[in-house]
Amino acid sequence: VESMQARLQEIATDQDCTFDKQQLDEILQVANGDMRRAVTTLQSAHALSASTPMNKNVISEIAGLPPPDTVQALMTCFAQGSFDVMKLTVNQVLCEGYSAQLLLLAL
């Protein structure tokens, strides 16, 4: 993992991409050990946010994953234990276009 992170940092520097350690860690986590996917995600995130500051949800969006805030909202909802609230919240998240499989993986 450290060698992948170092290589990703090197690529980011070579391409004038500015990412902090946390963002690189998230890219590596999303890539799931696939260096090609990590580089593609890095380049996509850079292209998407080239004219604006990097949003914390950009990397998740590129990977098609629900943003951390959405996952946290689901966890909070599930902890309440009300089936009706859970059903409503899950339906709202699914209507945003996230797949049920990716939601379960994110939990």
PDB file of C-alpha atoms in Angstrom:
ATOM      1  CA  VAL A   1       0.000   0.000   0.000  1.00  0.00           C
ATOM      2  CA  GLU A   2       2.799   2.423   0.844  1.00  0.00           C
ATOM      3  CA  SER A   3       4.521   1.790  -2.479  1.00  0.00           C
ATOM      4  CA  MET A   4       1.245   2.359  -4.321  1.00  0.00           C
ATOM      5  CA  GLN A   5       0.682   5.572  -2.403  1.00  0.00           C
ATOM      6  CA  ALA A   6       4.215   6.768  -3.177  1.00  0.00           C
ATOM      7  CA  ARG A   7       3.755   5.973  -6.868  1.00  0.00           C
ATOM      8  CA  LEU A   8       0.378   7.697  -6.943  1.00  0.00           C
ATOM      9  CA  GLN A   9       1.909  10.771  -5.290  1.00  0.00           C
ATOM     10  CA  GLU A  10       4.688  10.730  -7.889  1.00  0.00           C
ATOM     11  CA  ILE A  11       2.151  10.573 -10.726  1.00  0.00           C
ATOM     12  CA  ALA A  12       0.120  13.380  -9.157  1.00  0.00           C
ATOM     13  CA  THR A  13       3.221  15.557  -8.875  1.00  0.00           C
ATOM     14  CA  ASP A  14       4.257  14.823 -12.471  1.00  0.00           C
ATOM     15  CA  GLN A  15       0.804  15.824 -13.723  1.00  0.00           C
ATOM     16  CA  ASP A  16       0.553  18.935 -11.508  1.00  0.00           C
ATOM     17  CA  CYS A  17      -2.295  17.452  -9.468  1.00  0.00           C
ATOM     18  CA  THR A  18      -2.616  18.613  -5.882  1.00  0.00           C
ATOM     19  CA  PHE A  19      -3.953  15.960  -3.528  1.00  0.00           C
ATOM     20  CA  ASP A  20      -3.428  15.555   0.189  1.00  0.00           C
ATOM     21  CA  LYS A  21      -2.589  12.245   1.860  1.00  0.00           C
ATOM     22  CA  GLN A  22      -6.196  11.632   2.898  1.00  0.00           C
ATOM     23  CA  GLN A  23      -7.430  12.050  -0.676  1.00  0.00           C
ATOM     24  CA  LEU A  24      -4.744   9.713  -2.012  1.00  0.00           C
ATOM     25  CA  ASP A  25      -5.710   7.153   0.649  1.00  0.00           C
ATOM     26  CA  GLU A  26      -9.343   7.422  -0.440  1.00  0.00           C
ATOM     27  CA  ILE A  27      -8.357   6.955  -4.090  1.00  0.00           C
ATOM     28  CA  LEU A  28      -6.402   3.825  -3.170  1.00  0.00           C
ATOM     29  CA  GLN A  29      -9.295   2.509  -1.099  1.00  0.00           C
ATOM     30  CA  VAL A  30     -11.752   3.066  -3.958  1.00  0.00           C
ATOM     31  CA  ALA A  31      -9.324   1.413  -6.409  1.00  0.00           C
ATOM     32  CA  ASN A  32      -9.243  -1.697  -4.221  1.00  0.00           C
ATOM     33  CA  GLY A  33      -5.597  -2.502  -4.974  1.00  0.00           C
ATOM     34  CA  ASP A  34      -5.819  -1.836  -8.723  1.00  0.00           C
ATOM     35  CA  MET A  35      -3.121   0.704  -9.618  1.00  0.00           C
ATOM     36  CA  ARG A  36      -4.599   1.398 -13.054  1.00  0.00           C
ATOM     37  CA  ARG A  37      -7.939   2.210 -11.486  1.00  0.00           C
ATOM     38  CA  ALA A  38      -6.201   4.415  -8.912  1.00  0.00           C
ATOM     39  CA  VAL A  39      -4.419   6.404 -11.636  1.00  0.00           C
ATOM     40  CA  THR A  40      -7.637   6.760 -13.638  1.00  0.00           C
ATOM     41  CA  THR A  41      -9.504   7.945 -10.536  1.00  0.00           C
ATOM     42  CA  LEU A  42      -6.711  10.405  -9.736  1.00  0.00           C
ATOM     43  CA  GLN A  43      -6.809  11.846 -13.255  1.00  0.00           C
ATOM     44  CA  SER A  44     -10.610  12.013 -13.287  1.00  0.00           C
ATOM     45  CA  ALA A  45     -10.712  13.765  -9.914  1.00  0.00           C
ATOM     46  CA  HIS A  46      -8.116  16.252 -11.100  1.00  0.00           C
ATOM     47  CA  ALA A  47     -10.020  16.946 -14.336  1.00  0.00           C
ATOM     48  CA  LEU A  48     -13.331  17.293 -12.504  1.00  0.00           C
ATOM     49  CA  SER A  49     -12.013  19.715  -9.908  1.00  0.00           C
ATOM     50  CA  ALA A  50      -9.318  21.513 -11.913  1.00  0.00           C
ATOM     51  CA  SER A  51     -11.064  24.885 -11.737  1.00  0.00           C
ATOM     52  CA  THR A  52     -12.513  24.515  -8.244  1.00  0.00           C
ATOM     53  CA  PRO A  53     -11.232  23.316  -4.870  1.00  0.00           C
ATOM     54  CA  MET A  54     -11.445  19.555  -4.353  1.00  0.00           C
ATOM     55  CA  ASN A  55     -14.757  18.639  -2.770  1.00  0.00           C
ATOM     56  CA  LYS A  56     -14.562  15.822  -0.221  1.00  0.00           C
ATOM     57  CA  ASN A  57     -17.138  13.793  -2.169  1.00  0.00           C
ATOM     58  CA  VAL A  58     -15.519  14.026  -5.621  1.00  0.00           C
ATOM     59  CA  ILE A  59     -13.601  10.756  -5.332  1.00  0.00           C
ATOM     60  CA  SER A  60     -16.667   8.852  -4.142  1.00  0.00           C
ATOM     61  CA  GLU A  61     -18.740  10.334  -6.955  1.00  0.00           C
ATOM     62  CA  ILE A  62     -16.186   9.323  -9.592  1.00  0.00           C
ATOM     63  CA  ALA A  63     -16.188   5.762  -8.270  1.00  0.00           C
ATOM     64  CA  GLY A  64     -19.991   5.689  -8.219  1.00  0.00           C
ATOM     65  CA  LEU A  65     -20.001   5.224  -4.458  1.00  0.00           C
ATOM     66  CA  PRO A  66     -22.335   7.004  -2.083  1.00  0.00           C
ATOM     67  CA  PRO A  67     -20.612   9.936  -0.353  1.00  0.00           C
ATOM     68  CA  PRO A  68     -19.467   9.409   3.247  1.00  0.00           C
ATOM     69  CA  ASP A  69     -22.198  11.806   4.465  1.00  0.00           C
ATOM     70  CA  THR A  70     -24.873   9.638   2.858  1.00  0.00           C
ATOM     71  CA  VAL A  71     -23.428   6.467   4.380  1.00  0.00           C
ATOM     72  CA  GLN A  72     -23.298   8.147   7.803  1.00  0.00           C
ATOM     73  CA  ALA A  73     -26.922   9.269   7.451  1.00  0.00           C
ATOM     74  CA  LEU A  74     -27.923   5.678   6.691  1.00  0.00           C
ATOM     75  CA  MET A  75     -26.012   4.371   9.705  1.00  0.00           C
ATOM     76  CA  THR A  76     -27.676   6.944  11.958  1.00  0.00           C
ATOM     77  CA  CYS A  77     -31.069   6.037  10.547  1.00  0.00           C
ATOM     78  CA  PHE A  78     -30.479   2.312  11.081  1.00  0.00           C
ATOM     79  CA  ALA A  79     -29.404   2.925  14.677  1.00  0.00           C
ATOM     80  CA  GLN A  80     -32.780   4.533  15.423  1.00  0.00           C
ATOM     81  CA  GLY A  81     -34.526   1.234  14.743  1.00  0.00           C
ATOM     82  CA  SER A  82     -37.690   2.589  13.116  1.00  0.00           C
ATOM     83  CA  PHE A  83     -38.572   0.530  10.049  1.00  0.00           C
ATOM     84  CA  ASP A  84     -40.610   3.335   8.465  1.00  0.00           C
ATOM     85  CA  VAL A  85     -37.750   5.830   8.822  1.00  0.00           C
ATOM     86  CA  MET A  86     -35.261   3.269   7.462  1.00  0.00           C
ATOM     87  CA  LYS A  87     -37.468   2.489   4.465  1.00  0.00           C
ATOM     88  CA  LEU A  88     -37.941   6.174   3.650  1.00  0.00           C
ATOM     89  CA  THR A  89     -34.226   6.953   3.987  1.00  0.00           C
ATOM     90  CA  VAL A  90     -33.120   3.968   1.892  1.00  0.00           C
ATOM     91  CA  ASN A  91     -35.636   4.863  -0.825  1.00  0.00           C
ATOM     92  CA  GLN A  92     -34.367   8.464  -0.882  1.00  0.00           C
ATOM     93  CA  VAL A  93     -30.776   7.278  -1.293  1.00  0.00           C
ATOM     94  CA  LEU A  94     -31.732   4.799  -4.019  1.00  0.00           C
ATOM     95  CA  CYS A  95     -33.587   7.591  -5.846  1.00  0.00           C
ATOM     96  CA  GLU A  96     -30.299   9.513  -5.903  1.00  0.00           C
ATOM     97  CA  GLY A  97     -29.009   6.765  -8.192  1.00  0.00           C
ATOM     98  CA  TYR A  98     -26.781   4.703  -5.902  1.00  0.00           C
ATOM     99  CA  SER A  99     -27.022   0.945  -6.314  1.00  0.00           C
ATOM    100  CA  ALA A 100     -28.174  -1.156  -3.392  1.00  0.00           C
ATOM    101  CA  GLN A 101     -25.083  -3.352  -3.767  1.00  0.00           C
ATOM    102  CA  LEU A 102     -22.707  -0.391  -3.447  1.00  0.00           C
ATOM    103  CA  LEU A 103     -24.674   0.941  -0.477  1.00  0.00           C
ATOM    104  CA  LEU A 104     -24.321  -2.378   1.318  1.00  0.00           C
ATOM    105  CA  LEU A 105     -20.600  -2.505   0.545  1.00  0.00           C
ATOM    106  CA  ALA A 106     -20.175   1.023   1.893  1.00  0.00           C
ATOM    107  CA  LEU A 107     -21.864   0.087   5.164  1.00  0.00           C
TER     108      LEU A 107
END
